[in-house]
């Protein structure tokens, strides 16, 4: 039969103009998502688990010679498919 649990990996991009702001935002995003479960917009989520992250900085001439700090966070999500 069909699986009663599906799995997906999601990527959350977090951007900020300073490293300090980015660090705070990244911590808040992880705190909001990691180890969560429940029903969201009708989707039953069994678990959300933090996997890893990567960081980068992109220089942008259009930002007065500044740039963006970026962290991509990856999460594994287990959820009930819509046909269950």
GROMACS .gro file of C-alpha atoms in nm:
model
   84
    1UNK     CA    1   0.000   0.000   0.000
    2UNK     CA    2   0.085   0.364   0.001
    3UNK     CA    3   0.310   0.517   0.260
    4UNK     CA    4   0.134   0.698   0.543
    5UNK     CA    5   0.435   0.927   0.597
    6UNK     CA    6   0.620   1.127   0.332
    7UNK     CA    7   0.959   1.290   0.374
    8UNK     CA    8   1.092   1.612   0.227
    9UNK     CA    9   1.398   1.827   0.273
   10UNK     CA   10   1.330   2.200   0.292
   11UNK     CA   11   1.574   2.486   0.257
   12UNK     CA   12   1.524   2.812   0.446
   13UNK     CA   13   1.724   3.112   0.322
   14UNK     CA   14   1.802   3.375   0.584
   15UNK     CA   15   1.952   3.708   0.473
   16UNK     CA   16   2.074   4.016   0.660
   17UNK     CA   17   2.295   4.319   0.607
   18UNK     CA   18   2.518   4.237   0.906
   19UNK     CA   19   2.670   3.921   1.047
   20UNK     CA   20   2.530   3.999   1.392
   21UNK     CA   21   2.175   4.037   1.263
   22UNK     CA   22   2.209   3.721   1.058
   23UNK     CA   23   2.327   3.522   1.361
   24UNK     CA   24   2.022   3.634   1.558
   25UNK     CA   25   1.780   3.557   1.275
   26UNK     CA   26   1.933   3.214   1.213
   27UNK     CA   27   1.898   3.127   1.581
   28UNK     CA   28   1.532   3.241   1.581
   29UNK     CA   29   1.447   3.041   1.267
   30UNK     CA   30   1.604   2.725   1.406
   31UNK     CA   31   1.425   2.776   1.738
   32UNK     CA   32   1.093   2.812   1.555
   33UNK     CA   33   1.133   2.504   1.333
   34UNK     CA   34   1.360   2.243   1.490
   35UNK     CA   35   1.180   1.953   1.660
   36UNK     CA   36   0.835   2.092   1.581
   37UNK     CA   37   0.523   1.894   1.495
   38UNK     CA   38   0.156   1.969   1.452
   39UNK     CA   39  -0.097   2.063   1.188
   40UNK     CA   40  -0.009   2.357   0.962
   41UNK     CA   41  -0.259   2.476   0.700
   42UNK     CA   42  -0.422   2.133   0.709
   43UNK     CA   43  -0.095   1.940   0.670
   44UNK     CA   44  -0.016   1.702   0.956
   45UNK     CA   45   0.357   1.732   1.029
   46UNK     CA   46   0.506   1.449   1.234
   47UNK     CA   47   0.847   1.613   1.279
   48UNK     CA   48   1.082   1.883   1.157
   49UNK     CA   49   1.448   1.814   1.221
   50UNK     CA   50   1.745   2.045   1.160
   51UNK     CA   51   2.002   1.888   0.926
   52UNK     CA   52   2.273   2.145   0.852
   53UNK     CA   53   2.348   2.490   0.715
   54UNK     CA   54   2.587   2.678   0.492
   55UNK     CA   55   2.691   3.044   0.496
   56UNK     CA   56   2.789   3.296   0.231
   57UNK     CA   57   2.843   3.666   0.170
   58UNK     CA   58   2.745   3.838  -0.153
   59UNK     CA   59   2.893   4.175  -0.238
   60UNK     CA   60   2.647   4.411  -0.410
   61UNK     CA   61   2.750   4.742  -0.569
   62UNK     CA   62   2.387   4.851  -0.554
   63UNK     CA   63   2.388   4.847  -0.174
   64UNK     CA   64   2.635   5.134  -0.127
   65UNK     CA   65   2.932   4.897  -0.157
   66UNK     CA   66   2.790   4.658   0.098
   67UNK     CA   67   2.645   4.314   0.061
   68UNK     CA   68   2.428   4.045   0.209
   69UNK     CA   69   2.516   3.781   0.462
   70UNK     CA   70   2.326   3.461   0.398
   71UNK     CA   71   2.270   3.131   0.575
   72UNK     CA   72   2.082   2.844   0.416
   73UNK     CA   73   1.936   2.604   0.671
   74UNK     CA   74   1.817   2.255   0.576
   75UNK     CA   75   1.546   2.059   0.756
   76UNK     CA   76   1.402   1.709   0.718
   77UNK     CA   77   1.023   1.712   0.737
   78UNK     CA   78   0.805   1.405   0.793
   79UNK     CA   79   0.437   1.460   0.713
   80UNK     CA   80   0.118   1.278   0.624
   81UNK     CA   81   0.052   1.289   0.249
   82UNK     CA   82  -0.272   1.453   0.141
   83UNK     CA   83  -0.425   1.122   0.025
   84UNK     CA   84  -0.416   0.970   0.376
   0.00000   0.00000   0.00000
